[in-house]
């Protein structure tokens, strides 16, 4: 059982992204738009994805929720935009693994960049869903976009 | 099995004496003394409760009801004595008290039993019949009725809320009507703190021949409750909210109703004659306690009732009212804080929900935790109430017998800290 | 929360070391040392279990799942860690383990969930469908299926017993057939001691597309059980029979089945989105844990699993087998005593039922109690088995990890005393 | 909680009645015959009652069960045969009260005679039903006989 720790959940990086979110606001063009909700706290996010040639060309979003869900969505956009889909999905996996680690994992800054600030969140099961909200929406939208592109191509 | 009960004759309310019985209250959280204000969700257990359960397990434990050996007799005596204690705590007869896992099971028990009743039974429900709840119910007193309505074809209706966080009774006669078979509502809202006018609702329900189930999860722990005085047909509450163990709840029902109700779960102890193809059932309360009951938990719950009685429920209620008044006053003085629910102590309990402009409730709760203050955040298992008041969630502080005025002040200071930290107002 | 576990590396099986962990075993009954041989009914709890529950309550308690404050996180961690421990005790995945009140609730959960399944669902039952049990079931694995049959119009069938106390499988293919939706049977009979051939029954059930529920109340406590190796679809057991607390049971189900099953009880924690008129439900295991779960009981159960693992289930099984052999041998040497059930240790556990010619089982039990020996008498919640073997009731002795050969001898001497006292033979 | 006591449940009086039951065997004439079962242990009793002029003229019975149920039925016949129905019912009430006393009552020998030997049984909830089996059957049969006689008279 983890004893309460003095180290704040709210790292400066998280607060910065919360106060000044990156890539926020819904933009055109996009292939797919999804809307995800965290039923336990009412947090919501809408995510748009534009995929071109196996690459995440753009991600835009809007939403409301706690600092953790907002900041992690902002960090997510930094990590995936402009990247090959496979690479981006790997980042998503790395972030998911970190979130499920219950405070036992040392995150890799090379992979997760600002995302490492969320390591502490994994000690708080109630907040893990917040941190994953934007990521899950993005994965969902991207998977749909890929399927969609494949269909059009065939 | 006598336990040492706090001596409270010396002072009007010796909150420090009470606190000494709860080991966990001397804990620190994030380097600060724990300020536990999450009592509407669950309460801590005094050593008297822990000792009673342990003494029973180390000296008298066995399965109950079915044995002739000494331990089995002693365990049965202990379990049934616990039933008597719990029954008298709510002014009820021994045989009318059923032990369940929690209040949620108690409510599902009534809902499933009604669903099992054959046509012609007073409990039977079908298309055209109505089940009535309120918009302020805990999910545990809402979802079981949704499921019952789905199973039987009955219609679920509800009484709406006013902007002030009270039941809106203007349409009472339309919503509770001749088609209503049961009216299930909460004595005290766990989110709003509102105490409902039981008499008005019982009168209307009984006038149209509907049964009344009272969810007393938030009332029995906090002020004296007498089932006869209330006039309801069923009343349910849960052990862990009244300084008792988890894993035990109570369904009280009028004896003549319990006697007519079909069983809910099948299994050991609830039967009379079992043939391979069919069975007959024991009288209540056994009929509704299938399988090995929550034996040591019932012992613990009885010790909890004894503890609260020794402290005095009247004193507890007065103590809580003072804390609630202090909190409501304090909140009123902080800009940007809004109370969701009645903002005076009139007909309300100690659960106070609030939101802070510009700070998400999750961030409120987490930031308060960083200074040692434990409040609950979320929809408090009453999502429709959040929707009604157009908030995604709330923060909720709820005091109990062991909280102090200075803990209320710590919360109020904590809220100022939250506002500073998040740059709100 | 680490507890001191018995050091059993020194000797092959240090029964005296084990006994020291159970305070109640040093009790006297009627002036004699307690000889507790009622373990098939319920077992005592070692201090490691009591300590684990108390430490949790005094240091980390809060309600789980819904809070962000520190205690709530710690309590959630503790509760979910308990689920992991219990899951690995039976070779299962964390998410496939549901905590219930007892095994009776676990079985009712499956029965009600099936009853709630809409037409078209793989769980749906109606007229023409069949539910199959055996003639040796505990009432808790019989009555829920009787009630389900009554609710849905399905037919209840059962596998009969041989004179030797085993399942009679000659008609297996007829009784378990294409119409069978579920086969529910006990791993080990609590009255006869018989261990059933799970593989044979699973093969037939799966060949006809039926689900299999195994009542493991009498097996998980006594020998290593692995859900994957068994190949069943559901498995249920109860905490108080494996040195754990009352008030906690376990339903394990295949993940893909649990995911498709409709909910049983409605309430807090089992929901996703709640509107007034209807709701959506959380994934398993939460979907099946309505209301505040059995938090500290789950902690206690995990400590019990850890305790048994430390002693070693293989060692426990061997120890029990030796005691059972000694008892069966001894009984065989006493005139006028008849064992109901298999009279060798082959494919049988430690529960040994017997009758003494000319002495009613109640008088057997009571007279044994007068010399300190605790056995259970009655129909042991398996009335059809008594009827099958034409006895009104039986006396049943059942040993466990803390019993000794000399306790078996005390029972055998006690039986001689019973015969003398009642002038039998 | 009652601690186990050294005093045996099996008083000599109980054993005597068990070994040599009084009034056992079903007899004629009778008004009403009833059959009662204790489902928890399978004990059974058949009781016949003959009532004349408000008096219990005869009670006969047969059954099988434990010593407590057999002996208490035997004692019951001694106590009620030949007595006015009201008096006999009072005895039944006194016995019932004793059985429900959980060991706290000092029985009145003038009222219950050999029945006082069952005082200890009240400490054993599991055996109380055994002790009451014959009494309950007799009360049932007598009530029916009275109703029956009243009907015939009217
Ligand atoms: C085989 C079997 N099944 C089910 C049960 C019921 O267990 P519980 O009463 O804990 O639900 C028992 C024990 O009583 C049992 O032995
Ligand atoms: C009003 C009300 N009803 C029902 C419940 C459910 O109680 P439990 O979770 O113990 O079943 C609660 C508390 O959670 C409550 O506050």
PDB file of C-alpha atoms in Angstrom, chain A residues 73-153:
ATOM      1  CA  UNK A  73      -4.453  15.936 -23.741  1.00  0.00           C
ATOM      2  CA  UNK A  74      -2.244  18.908 -24.491  1.00  0.00           C
ATOM      3  CA  UNK A  75       0.903  16.827 -23.952  1.00  0.00           C
ATOM      4  CA  UNK A  76      -0.555  14.105 -26.142  1.00  0.00           C
ATOM      5  CA  UNK A  77      -0.935  16.461 -29.100  1.00  0.00           C
ATOM      6  CA  UNK A  78       2.725  17.504 -28.803  1.00  0.00           C
ATOM      7  CA  UNK A  79       3.784  13.870 -28.820  1.00  0.00           C
ATOM      8  CA  UNK A  80       1.762  12.580 -31.754  1.00  0.00           C
ATOM      9  CA  UNK A  81       1.353  15.397 -34.277  1.00  0.00           C
ATOM     10  CA  UNK A  82       3.654  14.963 -37.248  1.00  0.00           C
ATOM     11  CA  UNK A  83       4.653  11.466 -36.255  1.00  0.00           C
ATOM     12  CA  UNK A  84       4.174   8.152 -38.085  1.00  0.00           C
ATOM     13  CA  UNK A  85       1.070   6.456 -36.792  1.00  0.00           C
ATOM     14  CA  UNK A  86       3.037   3.458 -35.534  1.00  0.00           C
ATOM     15  CA  UNK A  87       5.434   5.671 -33.605  1.00  0.00           C
ATOM     16  CA  UNK A  88       2.578   7.653 -32.145  1.00  0.00           C
ATOM     17  CA  UNK A  89       0.772   4.492 -31.100  1.00  0.00           C
ATOM     18  CA  UNK A  90       3.958   3.386 -29.360  1.00  0.00           C
ATOM     19  CA  UNK A  91       3.981   6.608 -27.396  1.00  0.00           C
ATOM     20  CA  UNK A  92       0.377   5.972 -26.438  1.00  0.00           C
ATOM     21  CA  UNK A  93       1.316   2.482 -25.250  1.00  0.00           C
ATOM     22  CA  UNK A  94       4.219   3.842 -23.238  1.00  0.00           C
ATOM     23  CA  UNK A  95       1.950   6.401 -21.614  1.00  0.00           C
ATOM     24  CA  UNK A  96      -0.689   3.756 -20.836  1.00  0.00           C
ATOM     25  CA  UNK A  97       1.936   1.488 -19.285  1.00  0.00           C
ATOM     26  CA  UNK A  98       3.200   4.350 -17.164  1.00  0.00           C
ATOM     27  CA  UNK A  99      -0.329   5.125 -15.980  1.00  0.00           C
ATOM     28  CA  UNK A 100      -0.949   1.511 -14.975  1.00  0.00           C
ATOM     29  CA  UNK A 101       2.317   1.248 -13.074  1.00  0.00           C
ATOM     30  CA  UNK A 102       0.983   2.419  -9.707  1.00  0.00           C
ATOM     31  CA  UNK A 103       4.047   4.540  -9.151  1.00  0.00           C
ATOM     32  CA  UNK A 104       6.551   1.754  -9.779  1.00  0.00           C
ATOM     33  CA  UNK A 105       7.898   2.820 -13.195  1.00  0.00           C
ATOM     34  CA  UNK A 106      10.645   5.279 -14.035  1.00  0.00           C
ATOM     35  CA  UNK A 107       9.384   6.951 -17.227  1.00  0.00           C
ATOM     36  CA  UNK A 108      11.665   7.421 -20.260  1.00  0.00           C
ATOM     37  CA  UNK A 109      11.955  11.138 -21.065  1.00  0.00           C
ATOM     38  CA  UNK A 110      13.188  10.378 -24.589  1.00  0.00           C
ATOM     39  CA  UNK A 111       9.892   8.674 -25.335  1.00  0.00           C
ATOM     40  CA  UNK A 112       7.377  10.625 -23.317  1.00  0.00           C
ATOM     41  CA  UNK A 113       8.939  14.100 -23.073  1.00  0.00           C
ATOM     42  CA  UNK A 114       6.582  16.294 -20.993  1.00  0.00           C
ATOM     43  CA  UNK A 115       4.504  13.158 -20.409  1.00  0.00           C
ATOM     44  CA  UNK A 116       6.913  12.052 -17.686  1.00  0.00           C
ATOM     45  CA  UNK A 117       5.376  14.662 -15.417  1.00  0.00           C
ATOM     46  CA  UNK A 118       2.372  12.357 -15.112  1.00  0.00           C
ATOM     47  CA  UNK A 119       4.329   9.530 -13.483  1.00  0.00           C
ATOM     48  CA  UNK A 120       2.974  10.558 -10.078  1.00  0.00           C
ATOM     49  CA  UNK A 121      -0.617  10.313 -11.349  1.00  0.00           C
ATOM     50  CA  UNK A 122      -0.244   6.565 -11.622  1.00  0.00           C
ATOM     51  CA  UNK A 123      -0.269   6.402  -7.819  1.00  0.00           C
ATOM     52  CA  UNK A 124      -3.821   7.752  -7.865  1.00  0.00           C
ATOM     53  CA  UNK A 125      -6.147   5.212  -9.500  1.00  0.00           C
ATOM     54  CA  UNK A 126      -8.981   7.721  -9.404  1.00  0.00           C
ATOM     55  CA  UNK A 127      -6.973  10.128 -11.563  1.00  0.00           C
ATOM     56  CA  UNK A 128      -5.546   7.636 -14.048  1.00  0.00           C
ATOM     57  CA  UNK A 129      -8.750   7.773 -16.071  1.00  0.00           C
ATOM     58  CA  UNK A 130      -8.439  11.551 -16.236  1.00  0.00           C
ATOM     59  CA  UNK A 131      -4.912  11.295 -17.586  1.00  0.00           C
ATOM     60  CA  UNK A 132      -5.976   8.764 -20.211  1.00  0.00           C
ATOM     61  CA  UNK A 133      -9.117  10.498 -21.454  1.00  0.00           C
ATOM     62  CA  UNK A 134      -7.527  12.460 -24.305  1.00  0.00           C
ATOM     63  CA  UNK A 135      -5.172   9.629 -25.259  1.00  0.00           C
ATOM     64  CA  UNK A 136      -8.002   7.110 -25.508  1.00  0.00           C
ATOM     65  CA  UNK A 137     -10.041   9.480 -27.626  1.00  0.00           C
ATOM     66  CA  UNK A 138      -7.060  10.034 -29.918  1.00  0.00           C
ATOM     67  CA  UNK A 139      -6.392   6.299 -30.289  1.00  0.00           C
ATOM     68  CA  UNK A 140     -10.036   5.691 -31.077  1.00  0.00           C
ATOM     69  CA  UNK A 141     -10.161   8.484 -33.663  1.00  0.00           C
ATOM     70  CA  UNK A 142      -6.896   7.435 -35.284  1.00  0.00           C
ATOM     71  CA  UNK A 143      -7.919   3.799 -35.543  1.00  0.00           C
ATOM     72  CA  UNK A 144     -11.139   4.909 -37.237  1.00  0.00           C
ATOM     73  CA  UNK A 145      -9.270   7.229 -39.544  1.00  0.00           C
ATOM     74  CA  UNK A 146      -6.932   4.429 -40.607  1.00  0.00           C
ATOM     75  CA  UNK A 147      -9.809   2.057 -41.252  1.00  0.00           C
ATOM     76  CA  UNK A 148     -11.562   4.806 -43.172  1.00  0.00           C
ATOM     77  CA  UNK A 149      -8.527   5.558 -45.343  1.00  0.00           C
ATOM     78  CA  UNK A 150      -8.012   1.852 -46.010  1.00  0.00           C
ATOM     79  CA  UNK A 151     -11.625   1.569 -47.115  1.00  0.00           C
ATOM     80  CA  UNK A 152     -11.402   4.513 -49.472  1.00  0.00           C
ATOM     81  CA  UNK A 153      -8.209   3.134 -50.927  1.00  0.00           C
TER      82      UNK A 153
END
